[in-house]
């Protein structure tokens, strides 16, 4: 008899790992314990080492707050080996809040799931923010985001752009009511799906748009927070067990209080709140002690400035768009189940109906998550506003989906309008006026466009089907900066723009000549205002109807020195810094 050679077995596509759908607190409640322990299916990594340490992530479990017998502080916990046959056979370690190796598995699983969702929607590999001022291209490449599951002993978790790391805290709870959460019990932020997904999103967004941590207007930091919440929220819908339980509980009406629209339950309770840390559709009325639906209020966008609270306005708008589309998609099912009255009979929903409603909710949520992520590529590289994000959403969807049968775009426009979010310079809020239009090219300016398109076509050919992230990174850098006397995209554009006014106009790059023409004072600076190409990537996306688009995306950011006539109104802020994002 011939025994099959083990190496002939097909390579697994995914790795299954046990974890909490939300956080440990839901495993202690009878109505949520059934679905809180789920299996995360994440991409299989051949080279996954202890830690885990793989292609994108390195989990480093160092706790600087633990006192050792010799009086010094700091302990390393042994990294989990997810390739251990016993662990593999059991789909990972069992969820446990007291086992540090499970904590490592949980952060790894959720972070990888989030990365996978981004890569699917963006149509390219995720690459972390590069190291600035490096002596060589290879030294500026950051292969892995580092994750510290037990980094601080405080109720917080954050992404540090300077360290390219996620730092998760843990703390003793101080709940407002003992029935909600046990006082003085340990709460680990690294065990919360929502907090992990939120922080990883900060890191991914920081790699995509380097200047979104510079608060040039009140929306910028709020956008970072909102976007991170949107990703965490819509990932709830990718968990079938959770989705079905919540559909059954709300009888399909997701406008009622449910876990899908809430973020970080345990954290919210443990720091003295009544329920989740944030809720996209409702809030807990402390006086009446009941949950209430939030009514959209256009004045909030004018007055609320704290980034998380301001971000909640955008999250609510996106969730509202989701609810509108979901309701439209299930209207026929509800009519059938209610004999045309729209009012479902008392008692539990039929399991078949729960399955159908859950399937519609999952499809809608998946599409919304994709639109929201894809829209990032259509946003300006600096100074983002919520209104511009709406324009990006509409344009991104228009590019990939020809026929908007389910009125996704109108649902977004309406939800933003109800919260007073309008893009600047738009006269009417229609899909046509919101969509970014293609540039019309006159003959005079064609030369710069030809130079750029020929160059980008070549870049596209070189990058096609490349899967190695470090190769993508290094080759792209060479294409931007040039090598061995060959001009890169930056130099080629520079030559065109500073020798031809029309080229400058077409690209939007401001030259010194333009400054002089408009009487803009840029001081005694004799040099031209500089510009940088902050990103260049090849994109290959597939839409919900199977439509495939290949694009090259690049962004230009220009820095110019300006002198304001009225002294004191302008302060020259230094770029960069150590801005951190709190939960
Ligand atoms: Zn945050």
Coordinates of C-alpha atoms and ligand atoms in Angstrom, one line a residue:
X1 CA 0.0 0.0 0.0
X2 CA 1.2 3.5 -0.8
X3 CA 1.0 5.9 2.0
X4 CA 0.3 9.5 0.9
X5 CA 3.3 11.8 1.3
X6 CA 2.3 14.4 3.8
X7 CA 4.0 17.2 1.8
X8 CA 1.5 16.4 -1.0
X9 CA -1.3 17.7 1.1
X10 CA -2.6 21.0 0.0
X11 CA -1.5 24.0 2.0
X12 CA -4.2 25.1 4.4
X13 CA -5.8 28.4 3.5
X14 CA -6.9 29.4 6.9
X15 CA -6.0 28.8 10.6
X16 CA -8.8 28.5 13.1
X17 CA -8.4 30.1 16.5
X18 CA -10.8 30.2 19.4
X19 CA -11.6 33.6 20.8
X20 CA -14.2 35.9 22.4
X21 CA -16.7 37.4 19.9
X22 CA -16.8 40.5 22.2
X23 CA -15.0 40.2 25.5
X24 CA -14.8 37.9 28.6
X25 CA -17.7 39.7 30.3
X26 CA -20.3 38.3 27.8
X27 CA -19.3 34.7 28.6
X28 CA -20.5 35.3 32.2
X29 CA -24.0 36.2 31.2
X30 CA -26.6 33.6 30.4
X31 CA -28.1 35.4 27.4
X32 CA -24.8 36.0 25.7
X33 CA -22.5 33.1 26.7
X34 CA -23.8 30.9 23.9
X35 CA -22.3 32.9 21.1
X36 CA -19.5 34.8 22.8
X37 CA -16.9 32.1 22.2
X38 CA -16.3 31.8 18.5
X39 CA -13.7 30.5 16.0
X40 CA -11.8 33.1 14.1
X41 CA -10.7 32.0 10.7
X42 CA -7.7 33.9 9.6
X43 CA -5.2 33.5 6.8
X44 CA -2.7 30.6 7.2
X45 CA 0.9 31.7 7.7
X46 CA 3.6 29.2 6.9
X47 CA 6.2 31.0 8.9
X48 CA 4.4 31.6 12.1
X49 CA 6.8 31.6 15.1
X50 CA 6.5 31.7 18.8
X51 CA 4.8 34.9 20.0
X52 CA 3.0 34.6 17.7
X53 CA 5.3 36.3 15.2
X54 CA 4.3 36.2 11.5
X55 CA 4.4 38.2 8.4
X56 CA 2.5 41.3 9.7
X57 CA 2.6 41.1 13.5
X58 CA 4.9 40.4 16.4
X59 CA 3.2 39.9 19.7
X60 CA 5.7 40.7 22.5
X61 CA 4.3 39.9 25.9
X62 CA 6.4 42.0 28.3
X63 CA 4.7 43.3 31.4
X64 CA 6.8 46.1 32.9
X65 CA 4.5 46.4 35.9
X66 CA 5.1 43.0 37.5
X67 CA 7.6 43.0 40.4
X68 CA 10.1 40.1 40.4
X69 CA 11.5 38.4 43.5
X70 CA 14.7 40.5 43.2
X71 CA 12.7 43.7 43.5
X72 CA 13.1 44.7 39.9
X73 CA 10.2 45.2 37.6
X74 CA 9.3 43.6 34.3
X75 CA 8.4 40.0 33.2
X76 CA 8.3 38.3 29.8
X77 CA 5.5 35.8 29.3
X78 CA 6.3 32.8 27.1
X79 CA 5.0 33.4 23.6
X80 CA 2.3 30.9 22.4
X81 CA 3.3 28.4 19.7
X82 CA 0.2 28.2 17.5
X83 CA 1.9 25.4 15.5
X84 CA 2.0 23.1 18.6
X85 CA 0.1 20.0 17.3
X86 CA -2.1 19.9 20.4
X87 CA -3.0 23.6 20.0
X88 CA -3.5 23.1 16.3
X89 CA -5.8 20.1 16.8
X90 CA -8.0 22.1 19.2
X91 CA -8.3 25.3 17.0
X92 CA -6.1 27.2 19.4
X93 CA -6.2 27.6 23.2
X94 CA -9.5 27.8 25.0
X95 CA -10.6 31.3 25.9
X96 CA -9.4 32.2 29.4
X97 CA -8.9 35.6 31.0
X98 CA -6.1 34.1 33.2
X99 CA -3.9 32.6 30.6
X100 CA -1.4 35.1 29.0
X101 CA -0.9 32.7 26.0
X102 CA -4.6 32.9 25.2
X103 CA -4.3 36.7 25.4
X104 CA -1.6 36.5 22.8
X105 CA -3.7 34.3 20.6
X106 CA -6.7 36.6 20.9
X107 CA -4.9 39.8 19.9
X108 CA -3.2 37.9 17.0
X109 CA -6.5 36.5 15.7
X110 CA -8.5 39.7 15.8
X111 CA -5.6 41.8 14.4
X112 CA -5.1 39.4 11.5
X113 CA -8.9 39.3 10.8
X114 CA -8.9 43.1 10.6
X115 CA -5.9 43.2 8.3
X116 CA -7.6 40.6 6.1
X117 CA -10.7 42.7 5.8
X118 CA -8.6 45.8 4.8
X119 CA -6.7 43.9 2.2
X120 CA -9.9 42.5 0.6
X121 CA -11.5 46.0 0.5
X122 CA -8.4 47.9 -0.5
X123 CA -7.2 45.4 -3.2
X124 CA -3.6 45.4 -1.9
X125 CA -1.4 44.4 0.9
X126 CA -1.3 46.3 4.2
X127 CA 2.0 48.1 4.9
X128 CA 2.8 49.9 8.1
X129 CA 4.0 53.5 8.4
X130 CA 7.6 53.6 7.2
X131 CA 10.5 54.7 9.4
X132 CA 11.4 58.3 8.6
X133 CA 15.0 59.5 8.0
X134 CA 16.5 56.1 7.3
X135 CA 19.8 55.7 5.6
X136 CA 18.5 53.2 3.1
X137 CA 15.2 52.0 1.7
X138 CA 15.4 48.6 3.3
X139 CA 16.0 50.2 6.7
X140 CA 12.9 52.4 6.4
X141 CA 10.7 49.3 5.9
X142 CA 8.7 48.2 8.9
X143 CA 7.7 44.6 8.4
X144 CA 5.8 44.0 11.6
X145 CA 3.5 45.9 13.9
X146 CA 4.5 45.1 17.4
X147 CA 1.7 44.3 19.9
X148 CA 2.2 44.4 23.6
X149 CA -0.9 42.7 25.3
X150 CA 0.1 43.7 28.8
X151 CA 2.0 47.0 28.3
X152 CA 0.4 49.3 30.9
X153 CA -1.6 49.0 34.0
X154 CA -4.3 51.5 33.3
X155 CA -7.7 51.5 31.6
X156 CA -6.4 52.3 28.1
X157 CA -5.0 51.0 24.9
X158 CA -3.3 52.9 22.2
X159 CA -1.4 52.9 18.9
X160 CA 1.9 54.6 19.0
X161 CA 3.0 55.8 15.5
X162 CA 6.5 56.4 16.8
X163 CA 6.9 52.8 18.1
X164 CA 4.8 51.2 15.3
X165 CA 3.2 49.4 18.2
X166 CA -0.1 48.7 19.9
X167 CA 0.0 48.9 23.7
X168 CA -2.8 47.3 25.6
X169 CA -3.5 48.0 29.2
X170 CA -5.2 46.1 32.0
X171 CA -6.8 47.4 35.2
X172 CA -9.0 46.6 38.2
X173 CA -12.6 47.5 37.5
X174 CA -14.6 50.2 39.3
X175 CA -18.1 49.6 38.2
X176 CA -21.0 51.9 39.0
X177 CA -23.2 49.0 40.0
X178 CA -22.0 45.7 41.4
X179 CA -24.6 43.8 39.4
X180 CA -23.1 45.0 36.1
X181 CA -19.5 44.1 36.8
X182 CA -17.6 42.6 39.7
X183 CA -15.6 45.3 41.5
X184 CA -11.8 45.0 41.6
X185 CA -11.8 42.2 39.0
X186 CA -9.1 42.4 36.3
X187 CA -10.1 43.7 32.9
X188 CA -7.8 43.1 30.0
X189 CA -8.2 45.4 27.0
X190 CA -6.3 42.8 24.9
X191 CA -9.3 40.5 25.2
X192 CA -11.8 42.8 23.7
X193 CA -12.5 42.3 20.0
X194 CA -13.6 45.9 19.6
X195 CA -10.6 47.4 21.3
X196 CA -8.2 45.3 19.3
X197 CA -9.9 45.9 15.9
X198 CA -10.1 49.7 16.8
X199 CA -6.3 50.0 17.6
X200 CA -5.2 47.9 14.6
X201 CA -7.3 50.2 12.4
X202 CA -5.5 53.2 13.8
X203 CA -2.2 51.6 12.8
X204 CA -3.4 50.6 9.3
X205 CA -4.9 54.1 8.6
X206 CA -1.7 55.7 9.8
X207 CA 0.2 53.6 7.2
X208 CA -2.2 54.6 4.5
X209 CA -2.4 58.3 5.3
X210 CA 0.6 59.7 7.0
X211 CA -0.9 63.1 7.9
X212 CA -4.1 62.0 9.5
X213 CA -2.6 62.5 12.9
X214 CA -2.1 66.2 12.3
X215 CA -5.2 68.0 13.6
X216 CA -5.4 70.7 10.9
X217 CA -9.2 70.8 11.5
X218 CA -11.5 69.4 14.2
X219 CA -12.5 66.5 11.9
X220 CA -9.1 65.0 11.5
X221 CA -8.5 63.2 14.8
X222 CA -12.2 62.6 15.1
X223 CA -12.1 60.8 11.7
X224 CA -9.3 58.5 13.0
X225 CA -11.5 57.5 16.0
X226 CA -14.7 57.2 13.9
X227 CA -13.0 55.1 11.2
X228 CA -11.5 52.7 13.9
X229 CA -15.0 52.3 15.5
X230 CA -16.7 51.7 12.1
X231 CA -14.3 48.9 11.3
X232 CA -14.8 47.3 14.8
X233 CA -18.6 47.6 14.6
X234 CA -19.1 46.2 11.2
X235 CA -16.8 43.2 12.0
X236 CA -19.5 42.1 14.4
X237 CA -21.6 41.2 11.4
X238 CA -19.1 38.8 10.1
X239 CA -19.8 36.5 13.1
X240 CA -22.8 34.4 12.2
X241 CA -23.6 33.2 15.7
X242 CA -23.7 36.7 17.1
X243 CA -25.7 38.0 14.2
X244 CA -28.4 35.4 14.4
X245 CA -28.7 35.8 18.2
X246 CA -29.2 39.5 17.9
X247 CA -31.6 39.2 14.9
X248 CA -33.7 36.8 16.9
X249 CA -33.5 39.0 20.0
X250 CA -34.6 42.2 18.2
X251 CA -37.0 40.3 16.0
X252 CA -35.1 41.5 13.0
X253 CA -35.4 45.2 14.1
X254 CA -31.8 46.3 14.5
X255 CA -32.9 49.8 15.5
X256 CA -33.6 48.3 18.9
X257 CA -30.8 47.9 21.5
X258 CA -28.5 45.2 20.4
X259 CA -24.8 44.2 20.7
X260 CA -24.0 44.7 17.1
X261 CA -24.1 48.5 17.4
X262 CA -22.2 48.7 20.7
X263 CA -18.5 48.8 21.3
X264 CA -16.4 47.5 24.2
X265 CA -19.1 46.4 26.8
X266 CA -16.8 45.2 29.5
X267 CA -14.5 48.2 29.3
X268 CA -17.6 50.6 29.4
X269 CA -19.0 48.9 32.5
X270 CA -15.6 48.5 34.3
X271 CA -14.8 52.2 34.2
X272 CA -18.1 53.1 35.8
X273 CA -20.4 53.4 32.8
X274 CA -23.8 51.8 32.2
X275 CA -23.1 49.6 29.2
X276 CA -20.8 49.8 26.4
X277 CA -18.0 52.3 25.9
X278 CA -19.7 53.6 22.8
X279 CA -23.0 52.9 21.1
X280 CA -23.8 53.8 17.5
X281 CA -27.5 54.0 17.9
X282 CA -28.4 54.5 21.5
X283 CA -27.4 55.6 25.0
X284 CA -28.2 54.7 28.6
X285 CA -30.4 57.2 30.3
X286 CA -29.0 57.3 33.8
X287 CA -32.2 58.8 35.3
X288 CA -34.7 56.5 33.8
X289 CA -32.2 53.7 33.8
X290 CA -33.2 52.6 30.3
X291 CA -31.6 52.4 26.9
X292 CA -32.8 55.1 24.5
X293 CA -32.3 55.6 20.8
X294 CA -30.2 58.6 19.8
X295 CA -32.1 61.1 17.6
X296 CA -29.9 62.8 15.0
X297 CA -29.0 66.4 16.0
X298 CA -27.5 68.7 13.4
X299 CA -26.1 71.1 16.0
X300 CA -23.7 68.4 17.4
X301 CA -21.4 68.6 14.4
X302 CA -21.1 72.4 15.1
X303 CA -20.4 72.1 18.8
X304 CA -18.8 68.8 19.7
X305 CA -15.0 68.9 19.4
X306 CA -13.5 66.1 21.5
X307 CA -12.3 63.6 18.9
X308 CA -14.1 60.4 20.2
X309 CA -17.4 62.2 20.7
X310 CA -17.1 64.1 17.4
X311 CA -16.2 60.8 15.8
X312 CA -19.4 59.2 17.2
X313 CA -21.4 61.6 14.9
X314 CA -19.7 60.0 11.9
X315 CA -20.1 56.5 13.2
X316 CA -23.8 57.1 13.8
X317 CA -24.3 58.5 10.3
X318 CA -22.6 55.4 8.8
X319 CA -24.6 53.0 11.0
X320 CA -27.8 54.9 10.1
X321 CA -27.0 54.4 6.4
X322 CA -26.6 50.7 7.1
X323 CA -29.9 50.5 8.9
X324 CA -31.8 52.2 6.1
X325 CA -30.4 49.8 3.5
X326 CA -30.9 46.7 5.7
X327 CA -34.6 47.7 6.3
X328 CA -35.2 48.1 2.6
X329 CA -33.6 44.8 1.8
X330 CA -35.6 42.8 4.4
X331 CA -39.0 44.7 3.8
X332 CA -40.3 41.9 1.6
X333 CA -39.3 39.2 4.1
X334 CA -41.1 41.0 6.9
X335 CA -44.2 41.4 4.7
X336 CA -44.2 37.7 3.9
X337 CA -43.8 36.8 7.5
X338 CA -46.5 39.2 8.7
X339 CA -49.1 38.5 6.1
X340 CA -48.5 41.9 4.6
X341 CA -49.1 43.9 7.8
X342 CA -45.4 44.6 8.5
X343 CA -46.1 43.7 12.1
X344 CA -44.6 40.4 13.1
X345 CA -46.7 38.1 15.3
X346 CA -45.8 37.7 19.0
X347 CA -43.3 35.0 20.0
X348 CA -40.0 34.0 18.5
X349 CA -39.1 34.3 14.8
X350 CA -39.0 31.2 12.8
X351 CA -35.4 30.0 12.5
X352 CA -35.6 30.1 8.7
X353 CA -36.6 33.8 8.9
X354 CA -33.8 34.5 11.3
X355 CA -31.3 32.9 8.9
X356 CA -32.6 34.9 5.9
X357 CA -32.6 38.2 7.9
X358 CA -29.1 37.5 9.2
X359 CA -27.9 36.7 5.7
X360 CA -29.2 40.1 4.4
X361 CA -27.7 41.9 7.4
X362 CA -24.3 40.3 6.8
X363 CA -24.3 41.1 3.1
X364 CA -25.3 44.7 3.8
X365 CA -22.8 45.2 6.6
X366 CA -20.0 43.6 4.5
X367 CA -20.7 45.9 1.6
X368 CA -20.8 49.0 3.9
X369 CA -17.5 48.0 5.5
X370 CA -15.9 47.6 2.1
X371 CA -17.3 51.0 0.9
X372 CA -16.0 52.7 4.0
X373 CA -12.5 51.2 3.7
X374 CA -12.3 51.7 0.0
X375 CA -13.3 55.4 0.3
X376 CA -10.0 56.0 2.1
X377 CA -8.3 55.9 -1.3
X378 CA -10.5 58.7 -2.5
X379 CA -9.8 61.0 0.5
X380 CA -7.3 63.9 0.4
X381 CA -4.0 63.0 1.9
X382 CA -4.2 65.8 4.5
X383 CA -6.8 67.8 6.3
X384 CA -9.7 65.3 5.9
X385 CA -13.2 66.4 6.8
X386 CA -16.4 64.3 7.3
X387 CA -17.9 66.0 4.2
X388 CA -15.0 65.0 2.1
X389 CA -15.3 61.4 3.4
X390 CA -18.9 61.4 2.2
X391 CA -17.7 62.5 -1.3
X392 CA -15.0 59.7 -1.2
X393 CA -17.6 57.1 -0.2
X394 CA -19.9 58.1 -3.1
X395 CA -17.0 58.2 -5.6
X396 CA -15.5 54.9 -4.5
X397 CA -18.8 53.1 -4.8
X398 CA -19.6 54.7 -8.1
X399 CA -16.3 53.5 -9.5
X400 CA -16.9 49.9 -8.5
X401 CA -20.7 49.5 -8.7
X402 CA -22.4 50.6 -11.9
X403 CA -26.0 50.2 -10.8
X404 CA -27.0 51.4 -7.3
X405 CA -30.1 49.2 -7.1
X406 CA -30.3 49.1 -3.4
X407 CA -29.8 52.9 -3.0
X408 CA -26.6 52.6 -0.9
X409 CA -25.4 56.0 -2.0
X410 CA -28.7 57.8 -1.3
X411 CA -28.7 56.2 2.2
X412 CA -25.3 57.6 3.0
X413 CA -26.2 61.1 1.7
X414 CA -29.4 61.1 3.7
X415 CA -27.7 59.9 6.9
X416 CA -25.0 62.5 6.7
X417 CA -27.5 65.3 5.9
X418 CA -29.5 64.4 9.0
X419 CA -26.4 65.1 11.1
X420 CA -25.6 68.4 9.4
X421 CA -22.5 67.0 7.6
X422 CA -22.1 68.8 4.3
X423 CA -19.0 69.0 2.1
X424 CA -17.7 72.5 1.4
X425 CA -18.4 74.0 -2.0
X426 CA -21.3 71.6 -3.0
X427 CA -24.5 73.2 -4.0
X428 CA -26.8 70.2 -4.0
X429 CA -26.5 66.9 -2.2
X430 CA -26.9 64.6 -5.1
X431 CA -24.8 61.6 -6.2
X432 CA -23.7 63.6 -9.3
X433 CA -22.6 66.7 -7.4
X434 CA -20.9 64.7 -4.6
X435 CA -18.9 62.4 -6.9
X436 CA -15.4 63.6 -7.6
X437 CA -15.3 64.3 -11.4
X438 CA -12.6 63.2 -13.7
X439 CA -10.1 65.9 -14.8
X440 CA -10.8 67.3 -18.2
X441 CA -7.5 67.7 -20.0
X442 CA -6.7 70.5 -22.4
X443 CA -4.0 70.0 -25.1
X444 CA -1.6 72.4 -23.4
X445 CA -1.4 70.3 -20.3
X446 CA -1.3 66.9 -21.8
X447 CA 2.4 66.6 -21.7
X448 CA 2.6 66.2 -17.9
X449 CA -0.3 63.8 -18.0
X450 CA 1.4 61.7 -20.6
X451 CA 4.6 61.6 -18.6
X452 CA 2.8 60.6 -15.5
X453 CA 0.5 58.0 -17.1
X454 CA 3.4 56.3 -19.1
X455 CA 5.4 56.1 -15.9
X456 CA 2.4 54.7 -13.9
X457 CA 1.7 52.1 -16.5
X458 CA 5.2 50.8 -16.3
X459 CA 4.9 50.8 -12.5
X460 CA 1.7 48.9 -12.8
X461 CA 3.3 46.3 -15.0
X462 CA 6.2 45.8 -12.6
X463 CA 3.9 45.5 -9.5
X464 CA 1.2 43.3 -10.9
X465 CA 0.8 40.0 -9.0
X466 CA 3.5 40.9 -6.6
X467 CA 2.7 39.5 -3.2
X468 CA 5.9 40.1 -1.2
X469 CA 5.3 43.1 1.0
X470 CA 8.9 44.1 1.4
X471 CA 9.4 43.9 -2.4
X472 CA 6.3 46.0 -3.0
X473 CA 7.6 48.6 -0.5
X474 CA 11.2 48.8 -1.9
X475 CA 10.2 48.8 -5.5
X476 CA 7.6 51.5 -4.9
X477 CA 10.2 53.6 -3.1
X478 CA 12.5 53.3 -6.1
X479 CA 9.7 54.3 -8.5
X480 CA 9.0 57.4 -6.4
X481 CA 12.6 58.5 -5.7
X482 CA 14.5 57.0 -8.7
X483 CA 17.7 55.0 -8.6
X484 CA 21.2 55.0 -10.2
X485 CA 20.5 58.2 -12.2
X486 CA 17.1 57.0 -13.4
X487 CA 14.5 59.6 -12.6
X488 CA 11.6 58.6 -10.3
X489 CA 8.1 59.9 -10.4
X490 CA 8.9 62.8 -8.1
X491 CA 11.7 64.2 -10.3
X492 CA 9.8 63.7 -13.5
X493 CA 6.8 65.6 -12.1
X494 CA 9.2 68.3 -10.7
X495 CA 10.7 68.8 -14.1
X496 CA 7.3 69.2 -15.7
X497 CA 5.6 71.3 -13.1
X498 CA 8.4 73.9 -12.6
X499 CA 8.9 74.4 -16.3
X500 CA 5.3 74.5 -17.5
X501 CA 2.5 76.6 -15.8
X502 CA -0.2 74.4 -17.2
X503 CA 1.4 71.3 -15.7
X504 CA 1.4 73.1 -12.4
X505 CA -2.3 73.9 -12.7
X506 CA -3.3 70.4 -13.8
X507 CA -1.5 68.7 -10.9
X508 CA -2.6 71.4 -8.4
X509 CA 1.0 72.0 -7.3
X510 CA 1.7 75.6 -6.3
X511 CA 4.9 77.1 -7.7
X512 CA 6.6 80.3 -6.5
X513 CA 5.4 82.0 -9.6
X514 CA 1.8 81.2 -8.6
X515 CA 2.5 82.6 -5.2
X516 CA 3.8 85.9 -6.7
X517 CA 0.9 86.1 -9.1
X518 CA -1.7 85.9 -6.3
X519 CA 0.4 88.1 -4.0
X520 CA 0.9 85.4 -1.5
X521 CA 3.8 86.2 0.8
X522 CA 6.1 83.3 1.4
X523 CA 8.8 85.3 3.0
X524 CA 12.4 85.6 1.9
X525 CA 12.4 82.0 0.7
X526 CA 13.8 82.0 -2.7
X527 CA 13.2 78.3 -3.3
X528 CA 10.1 76.8 -4.9
X529 CA 7.6 75.3 -2.4
X530 CA 8.5 71.6 -2.2
X531 CA 6.1 68.7 -2.7
X532 CA 6.3 65.0 -1.8
X533 CA 4.7 61.9 -3.2
X534 CA 3.4 60.4 0.0
X535 CA 2.0 57.2 -1.4
X536 CA 2.0 55.1 -4.6
X537 CA 0.3 51.8 -4.9
X538 CA -1.1 49.4 -7.4
X539 CA -4.7 48.4 -6.6
X540 CA -6.7 45.5 -7.9
X541 CA -10.3 45.4 -6.6
X542 CA -13.3 43.2 -7.2
X543 CA -16.8 44.7 -6.6
X544 CA -19.9 43.0 -5.2
X545 CA -21.2 42.3 -8.8
X546 CA -17.8 40.8 -9.9
X547 CA -16.7 44.0 -11.6
X548 CA -12.9 44.2 -11.5
X549 CA -10.9 47.4 -11.5
X550 CA -7.2 48.0 -11.6
X551 CA -5.9 51.4 -10.6
X552 CA -2.8 53.1 -9.6
X553 CA -3.1 55.5 -6.7
X554 CA -0.7 58.2 -5.6
X555 CA -0.9 61.2 -3.4
X556 CA 1.0 64.5 -3.4
X557 CA 1.5 66.6 -0.4
X558 CA 3.0 70.1 -0.7
X559 CA 4.7 72.0 2.0
X560 CA 5.1 75.8 1.7
X561 CA 6.3 78.5 4.0
X562 CA 3.8 81.2 4.5
X563 CA 4.0 84.5 6.3
X564 CA 0.8 85.9 7.6
X565 CA 0.6 89.7 7.6
X566 CA -1.3 89.8 10.9
X567 CA 1.3 88.7 13.5
X568 CA 0.2 86.1 16.0
X569 CA -2.5 84.5 14.0
X570 CA -0.2 81.9 12.5
X571 CA 2.1 79.6 14.3
X572 CA 4.5 77.4 12.5
X573 CA 3.8 74.0 14.0
X574 CA 6.4 71.3 13.7
X575 CA 5.3 68.2 11.8
X576 CA 5.3 64.7 13.3
X577 CA 5.6 64.3 17.0
X578 CA 4.4 61.5 19.3
X579 CA 0.7 61.8 18.9
X580 CA -1.0 58.7 20.4
X581 CA -4.5 57.6 19.9
X582 CA -6.4 56.7 23.0
X583 CA -9.2 54.2 22.8
Ligands
LIG1 ZN1 -8.9 55.3 19.2

